[in-house]
Coordinates of C-alpha atoms and ligand atoms in Angstrom, one line a residue:
X26 CA 180.4 50.1 86.9
X27 CA 177.7 52.8 88.5
X28 CA 177.0 55.6 86.6
X29 CA 174.9 58.5 88.7
X30 CA 172.8 60.7 86.8
X31 CA 172.5 64.1 88.1
X32 CA 168.6 64.7 89.4
X33 CA 169.0 68.5 87.5
X34 CA 167.4 68.5 84.4
X35 CA 168.1 70.5 81.2
X36 CA 165.5 72.8 79.6
X37 CA 165.2 72.4 75.8
X38 CA 163.7 74.1 73.3
X39 CA 161.4 71.7 70.8
X40 CA 159.5 72.7 67.9
X41 CA 156.0 71.4 68.5
X42 CA 154.7 69.2 65.6
X43 CA 151.4 69.9 66.4
X44 CA 151.1 73.7 66.9
X45 CA 154.0 75.1 65.2
X46 CA 155.0 76.8 68.6
X47 CA 158.4 76.5 70.3
X48 CA 158.1 75.1 73.5
X49 CA 160.3 74.9 76.7
X50 CA 160.7 71.1 77.5
X51 CA 162.7 69.3 80.2
X52 CA 164.8 66.5 79.5
X53 CA 167.2 64.5 81.8
X54 CA 170.7 64.6 80.9
X55 CA 174.0 62.6 82.5
X56 CA 176.5 64.7 84.1
X57 CA 180.1 63.6 85.2
X58 CA 179.7 60.9 88.0
X59 CA 181.1 61.7 91.1
X60 CA 183.7 59.4 92.5
X61 CA 182.9 57.2 95.3
X62 CA 185.8 58.1 97.3
X63 CA 185.7 61.9 97.0
X64 CA 184.7 62.6 100.6
X65 CA 187.7 63.4 102.4
X66 CA 188.1 63.0 106.4
X67 CA 189.2 66.5 107.7
X68 CA 192.6 66.7 108.9
X69 CA 191.5 68.2 112.3
X70 CA 188.9 66.5 114.2
X71 CA 187.3 66.3 117.6
X72 CA 186.3 63.5 119.3
X73 CA 183.9 63.4 122.6
X74 CA 182.7 60.1 122.4
X75 CA 184.6 58.5 125.0
X76 CA 184.4 57.6 128.9
X77 CA 184.3 61.4 130.8
X78 CA 184.2 63.0 127.8
X79 CA 182.8 66.2 127.7
X80 CA 179.9 67.2 125.6
X81 CA 180.6 70.1 123.4
X82 CA 179.9 71.7 119.8
X83 CA 183.1 72.4 117.5
X84 CA 184.2 73.8 113.8
X85 CA 186.9 74.7 112.3
X86 CA 187.6 78.5 111.3
X87 CA 189.0 79.9 108.1
X88 CA 192.7 80.2 109.8
X89 CA 192.2 76.1 110.8
X90 CA 191.5 76.7 114.6
X91 CA 189.2 74.6 116.5
X92 CA 186.3 77.0 117.8
X93 CA 185.0 74.8 120.8
X94 CA 181.6 75.8 122.6
X95 CA 181.4 74.1 125.5
X96 CA 178.0 72.8 126.6
X97 CA 176.5 74.1 129.9
X98 CA 175.8 71.8 132.7
X99 CA 172.4 72.9 134.5
X100 CA 170.9 73.0 137.9
X101 CA 167.4 71.8 138.2
X102 CA 164.9 74.7 139.1
X103 CA 167.6 77.6 139.1
X104 CA 169.2 79.4 136.6
X105 CA 172.5 78.1 137.8
X106 CA 174.9 76.8 135.1
X107 CA 178.6 75.7 135.1
X108 CA 181.5 74.8 132.8
X109 CA 184.5 74.0 134.8
X110 CA 184.9 70.6 132.8
X111 CA 186.7 69.9 129.8
X112 CA 188.0 66.8 128.2
X113 CA 188.3 65.7 124.4
X114 CA 190.6 64.2 122.0
X115 CA 192.2 66.1 119.0
X116 CA 193.1 64.2 116.2
X117 CA 195.5 66.0 113.7
X118 CA 198.7 65.4 111.7
X119 CA 201.9 64.9 113.2
X120 CA 204.0 67.9 113.5
X121 CA 200.9 70.3 113.1
X122 CA 200.3 73.1 115.8
X123 CA 197.0 72.7 116.8
X124 CA 195.1 76.0 118.0
X125 CA 191.9 75.3 120.5
X126 CA 189.7 78.5 121.5
X127 CA 187.2 77.3 124.1
X128 CA 184.2 79.6 125.1
X129 CA 181.5 79.3 127.3
X130 CA 182.8 80.2 130.6
X131 CA 180.4 82.5 131.5
X132 CA 179.0 80.9 134.7
X133 CA 176.1 81.6 136.5
X134 CA 175.9 81.2 140.2
X135 CA 173.2 81.6 142.5
X136 CA 171.6 83.8 139.9
X137 CA 174.8 85.8 139.7
X138 CA 177.4 85.8 136.5
X139 CA 180.5 83.9 138.1
X140 CA 182.6 83.3 135.6
X141 CA 185.5 80.5 136.3
X142 CA 188.0 81.5 133.9
X143 CA 191.1 83.0 135.3
X144 CA 194.8 84.2 134.4
X145 CA 196.0 80.6 135.6
X146 CA 193.5 78.9 133.5
X147 CA 195.4 76.0 131.7
X148 CA 194.9 72.5 130.3
X149 CA 196.3 69.5 130.9
X150 CA 197.3 67.4 127.7
X151 CA 198.3 63.7 127.1
X152 CA 199.3 62.0 123.9
X153 CA 199.4 58.7 125.1
X154 CA 196.0 59.2 127.6
X155 CA 198.7 58.0 130.3
X156 CA 201.1 60.4 131.0
X157 CA 199.8 64.2 131.2
X158 CA 201.4 67.3 131.1
X159 CA 200.2 71.1 131.5
X160 CA 199.9 73.4 129.1
X161 CA 199.3 77.4 129.7
X162 CA 196.2 78.7 128.3
X163 CA 196.0 82.4 126.7
X164 CA 193.0 84.5 127.7
X165 CA 191.1 85.9 124.7
X166 CA 188.6 88.8 125.0
X167 CA 185.2 87.5 125.3
X168 CA 186.0 85.1 128.3
X169 CA 187.6 82.6 125.8
X170 CA 190.8 80.4 126.2
X171 CA 193.3 79.6 123.7
X172 CA 195.5 76.4 124.1
X173 CA 198.0 75.6 121.6
X174 CA 199.5 72.0 121.2
X175 CA 201.9 71.0 118.7
X176 CA 201.3 67.2 117.5
X177 CA 203.6 64.8 118.7
X178 CA 201.4 62.1 118.0
X179 CA 198.2 61.4 115.5
X180 CA 196.1 62.5 118.6
X181 CA 195.8 64.4 121.8
X182 CA 193.9 64.4 125.0
X183 CA 193.0 67.5 126.2
X184 CA 191.4 68.1 129.8
X185 CA 190.7 70.9 132.5
X186 CA 192.0 68.5 135.2
X187 CA 193.9 65.1 134.6
X188 CA 191.1 63.0 134.4
X189 CA 189.7 60.5 137.1
X190 CA 187.1 57.9 135.4
X191 CA 185.0 55.7 136.8
X192 CA 187.0 52.9 134.8
X193 CA 189.8 54.5 137.1
X194 CA 188.2 53.7 140.1
X195 CA 186.7 50.3 139.2
X196 CA 190.7 49.2 138.7
X197 CA 191.7 50.9 142.0
X198 CA 188.6 49.0 143.8
X199 CA 190.0 45.9 142.4
X200 CA 193.6 46.5 143.1
X201 CA 192.6 46.9 147.1
X202 CA 189.8 44.5 147.7
X203 CA 191.3 41.7 148.5
X204 CA 193.5 43.3 151.2
X205 CA 192.2 42.3 154.5
X206 CA 192.2 45.9 156.0
X207 CA 189.9 47.0 153.1
X208 CA 186.1 46.4 153.0
X209 CA 184.3 47.9 150.1
X210 CA 180.3 48.0 150.7
X211 CA 177.6 49.3 148.5
X212 CA 175.4 51.3 150.1
X213 CA 173.0 52.3 147.4
X214 CA 173.2 53.5 143.9
X215 CA 173.0 56.7 141.7
X216 CA 170.0 58.1 139.8
X217 CA 171.4 55.9 136.8
X218 CA 171.6 52.9 139.0
X219 CA 175.6 53.1 139.3
X220 CA 176.8 51.5 142.5
X221 CA 177.6 53.9 145.3
X222 CA 180.4 52.6 147.6
X223 CA 181.9 53.3 150.6
X224 CA 185.7 52.0 151.1
X225 CA 186.8 50.9 155.0
X226 CA 190.5 51.5 155.7
X227 CA 191.6 49.6 159.6
X228 CA 189.7 48.3 162.1
X229 CA 186.3 49.5 163.1
X230 CA 186.8 49.5 166.8
X231 CA 189.9 51.6 166.3
X232 CA 189.2 54.6 168.8
X233 CA 188.6 57.5 166.3
X234 CA 186.9 57.7 162.9
X235 CA 187.5 60.0 160.0
X236 CA 185.2 60.0 156.9
X237 CA 186.0 61.4 153.5
X238 CA 183.6 62.1 150.5
X239 CA 185.3 63.1 147.1
X240 CA 183.9 63.9 143.4
X241 CA 180.4 65.4 144.6
X242 CA 181.0 67.7 142.0
X243 CA 181.8 65.8 138.4
X244 CA 184.3 67.4 137.1
X245 CA 186.9 67.9 140.6
X246 CA 188.9 64.8 139.8
X247 CA 191.8 66.0 142.7
X248 CA 189.6 64.5 145.4
X249 CA 189.7 60.9 143.6
X250 CA 193.6 61.1 143.3
X251 CA 194.1 62.0 147.0
X252 CA 191.9 59.4 148.5
X253 CA 193.9 57.0 146.1
X254 CA 197.1 58.3 147.8
X255 CA 195.7 58.1 151.4
X256 CA 194.4 54.3 150.8
X257 CA 198.1 53.2 149.4
X258 CA 199.8 54.7 152.2
X259 CA 197.9 52.9 154.5
X260 CA 197.8 49.6 153.0
X261 CA 201.8 49.8 152.8
X262 CA 201.6 47.7 156.2
X263 CA 204.8 49.4 157.9
X264 CA 205.4 50.2 161.6
X265 CA 204.3 53.8 161.2
X266 CA 201.0 52.7 159.3
X267 CA 199.7 50.0 162.0
X268 CA 200.1 52.5 164.7
X269 CA 198.1 55.0 162.4
X270 CA 195.3 52.6 162.2
X271 CA 195.4 51.6 166.0
X272 CA 194.6 55.1 166.5
X273 CA 191.5 55.6 163.8
X274 CA 189.8 54.0 160.8
X275 CA 188.7 55.6 157.6
X276 CA 186.1 55.4 155.7
X277 CA 185.6 56.9 152.2
X278 CA 182.6 57.6 149.8
X279 CA 185.2 57.9 146.6
X280 CA 183.0 58.8 143.9
X281 CA 179.7 60.5 144.6
X282 CA 178.5 62.0 141.5
X283 CA 179.3 59.3 139.3
X284 CA 176.9 59.8 136.5
X285 CA 178.0 63.5 136.6
X286 CA 181.6 61.6 135.8
X287 CA 180.4 59.3 133.2
X288 CA 178.6 61.8 131.1
X289 CA 181.8 64.4 131.2
X290 CA 179.6 66.8 133.2
X291 CA 181.0 70.2 135.5
X292 CA 178.9 69.9 138.5
X293 CA 175.4 68.5 139.1
X294 CA 174.3 65.0 139.3
X295 CA 172.3 63.5 136.2
X296 CA 169.2 65.4 137.8
X297 CA 170.4 69.0 137.8
X298 CA 171.1 68.3 141.8
X299 CA 174.3 69.7 143.6
X300 CA 175.2 67.1 145.7
X301 CA 177.1 69.9 147.9
X302 CA 173.9 71.9 148.4
X303 CA 170.8 71.5 150.6
X304 CA 172.5 69.7 153.4
X305 CA 170.4 71.6 155.9
X306 CA 167.4 68.9 155.1
X307 CA 167.4 65.2 154.5
X308 CA 167.9 64.3 150.9
X309 CA 165.0 63.3 148.3
X310 CA 165.5 59.5 147.3
X311 CA 165.0 60.2 143.6
X312 CA 166.5 63.3 142.6
X313 CA 169.5 63.1 145.1
X314 CA 169.9 59.4 145.9
X315 CA 173.8 60.1 146.2
X316 CA 173.0 62.3 149.0
X317 CA 170.1 60.0 150.5
X318 CA 172.3 56.8 150.7
X319 CA 175.2 58.9 152.4
X320 CA 172.7 59.8 155.0
X321 CA 171.4 56.7 155.6
X322 CA 174.6 55.1 156.0
X323 CA 176.0 58.1 158.4
X324 CA 172.6 57.2 160.1
X325 CA 173.1 53.6 160.8
X326 CA 176.8 54.5 161.9
X327 CA 175.6 56.9 164.5
X328 CA 172.9 54.7 165.5
X329 CA 176.1 52.1 165.8
X330 CA 177.7 54.2 168.0
X331 CA 180.4 54.5 165.2
X332 CA 180.1 58.2 164.4
X333 CA 183.0 59.7 162.2
X334 CA 185.1 62.4 164.6
X335 CA 186.1 64.3 161.6
X336 CA 184.5 64.5 158.1
X337 CA 186.2 66.2 155.1
X338 CA 184.6 66.4 151.8
X339 CA 187.2 66.9 148.7
X340 CA 186.6 69.7 146.0
X341 CA 188.6 71.6 143.3
X342 CA 188.4 75.0 143.0
X343 CA 190.5 78.0 142.0
X344 CA 191.2 79.1 145.9
X345 CA 192.4 75.9 147.6
X346 CA 191.1 76.6 150.8
X347 CA 189.8 74.9 154.1
X348 CA 186.2 76.1 153.8
X349 CA 185.0 76.2 157.7
X350 CA 181.5 75.6 158.7
X351 CA 180.1 78.2 160.7
X352 CA 176.4 76.8 161.9
X353 CA 174.6 79.0 164.7
X354 CA 175.6 77.7 168.1
X355 CA 178.5 77.5 170.1
X356 CA 181.6 76.1 167.5
X357 CA 184.4 77.1 169.7
X358 CA 186.2 73.7 170.0
X359 CA 185.0 72.7 166.6
X360 CA 187.3 76.1 165.3
X361 CA 189.9 75.0 167.7
X362 CA 190.2 72.0 166.2
X363 CA 190.0 73.4 162.5
X364 CA 193.1 75.5 163.4
X365 CA 194.9 72.5 164.5
X366 CA 194.2 70.6 161.2
X367 CA 195.1 73.7 159.2
X368 CA 198.3 73.6 161.1
X369 CA 198.9 69.8 160.8
X370 CA 198.2 70.0 157.2
X371 CA 200.8 73.1 156.7
X372 CA 203.2 70.6 158.8
X373 CA 202.9 67.4 157.1
X374 CA 201.9 68.2 153.1
X375 CA 202.4 71.2 150.7
X376 CA 199.3 72.7 151.8
X377 CA 199.8 76.5 152.1
X378 CA 196.7 78.1 151.2
X379 CA 194.9 78.5 154.8
X380 CA 190.9 78.3 155.9
X381 CA 188.1 80.5 154.9
X382 CA 187.7 83.9 156.9
X383 CA 185.2 84.0 159.8
X384 CA 182.6 86.3 157.5
X385 CA 182.9 82.9 155.1
X386 CA 179.3 81.0 154.9
X387 CA 178.4 78.5 152.5
X388 CA 174.9 77.2 154.2
X389 CA 173.8 74.0 152.8
X390 CA 177.4 72.1 152.1
X391 CA 178.3 68.5 153.3
X392 CA 180.3 70.4 155.9
X393 CA 177.5 72.6 157.7
X394 CA 174.8 70.0 157.2
X395 CA 177.0 67.3 158.6
X396 CA 177.6 69.6 161.9
X397 CA 174.0 70.5 162.1
X398 CA 171.9 67.5 161.5
X399 CA 174.6 64.8 162.7
X400 CA 176.6 66.7 165.3
X401 CA 179.9 65.7 163.1
X402 CA 182.9 68.2 162.8
X403 CA 183.0 68.4 158.8
X404 CA 184.7 70.7 156.4
X405 CA 185.0 71.1 152.7
X406 CA 188.7 70.9 151.6
X407 CA 189.3 72.7 148.1
X408 CA 192.1 71.6 146.5
X409 CA 193.5 74.1 144.2
X410 CA 193.5 72.7 140.5
X411 CA 195.1 75.9 138.9
X412 CA 198.4 76.3 141.0
X413 CA 200.0 74.5 144.0
X414 CA 201.6 77.5 145.6
X415 CA 203.2 75.1 148.2
X416 CA 205.2 73.2 145.2
X417 CA 204.9 76.3 142.5
X418 CA 203.4 74.6 139.9
X419 CA 200.2 73.1 138.2
X420 CA 198.9 70.2 140.0
X421 CA 198.8 66.8 138.0
X422 CA 197.4 63.4 139.6
X423 CA 200.9 62.8 141.1
X424 CA 200.9 65.8 143.0
X425 CA 197.3 64.7 144.7
X426 CA 198.4 61.1 145.0
X427 CA 201.3 62.6 147.1
X428 CA 199.1 64.7 149.4
X429 CA 196.8 61.9 149.8
X430 CA 199.8 59.8 151.1
X431 CA 200.7 62.4 153.8
X432 CA 197.1 62.8 155.1
X433 CA 197.9 59.4 157.5
X434 CA 200.2 61.3 159.2
X435 CA 197.9 64.5 159.7
X436 CA 194.9 62.5 160.8
X437 CA 197.4 60.5 163.3
X438 CA 198.5 63.6 165.1
X439 CA 195.0 65.2 164.7
X440 CA 193.8 62.3 167.0
X441 CA 196.6 62.6 169.4
X442 CA 194.5 61.5 172.4
X443 CA 196.6 58.5 173.5
X444 CA 194.9 54.9 172.5
X445 CA 193.4 53.0 175.3
X446 CA 194.1 49.3 175.2
Ligands
ZN2 ZN1 183.1 71.4 144.3

């Protein structure tokens, strides 16, 4: 049996035999040993150590609530910081109501406070990491968000957007790779060495080409679900899709900011670079390899006479608009095409949010850079992650998959020029 002795010592008074004076002396004493199993696991615990989980600090207050401080994602060489992503797992006894209070939503954008928290802020939760549902949030003073969850199982995943992880992409690529309509090409690597893919669906000799990029910003998983829906629809191999793919070929960069996704970040790549900025000049191969390799691929497409006729950069925000590019020069034809695209999205999908106003400028986005530097008609499509007005609901993955499934018809009508044989 193991006995532990306290390091504390007891002061004892002893009569010194040599001088006859009473001295204080120290002597070790044994105290009651601590039981080896006396450390108890807390009843409520937060896990952030899994794929795409967001870094955060947390503690439990005296009322038993989880106080969670989200960790900011910072941009290199600027004061920009962002917090749109949270994804963690709570463990607590079944039946208990867990209260989580999230803070640190005071974003800075272009050196201006740009808080992301809104009345529609909510959480998506899953007890099995497969089926997700939305839960409303309550705004608290101090730009904080409170979420309540009654534990139906010993653990619950909570996130800002239904997660789409690198492992989800890998499963998706494995599913589609064998199809003869699909080619997956690695065009380069991210800063941390993860492969960057381009998925081609269809025949590259088709008269039109559309390019889509998803996930330039790490938390914006909606684009990933949308391109999954798009590819799945195109691979159904029915008469309709055969007709679509005679008219156009689709190229997709499915996950631009893989490093940010792996680390559960909000916006920037692992070098603190915003992959939807600075498209007005060539990307640095070390700081932004994700953009550098995309530009290289695009230049090759242009030189091989396969320039995309339309490029869409898929994002998530709380607006849901098409962000129309407005570079200098005559863009009359482009604006007419964007109006046509807006109309077709309204006709064939649940999109109702509309396009940005003529006064809106956002230089440096992929939309503007593609137009200015490559002569490609391009835009940014922000999928609203808080509310889909056309469906009157908080969007979940299935809603974006269904949107993606409707896009092939949109593109077919968009490229309505008769096919020459
Ligand atoms: Zn974005």
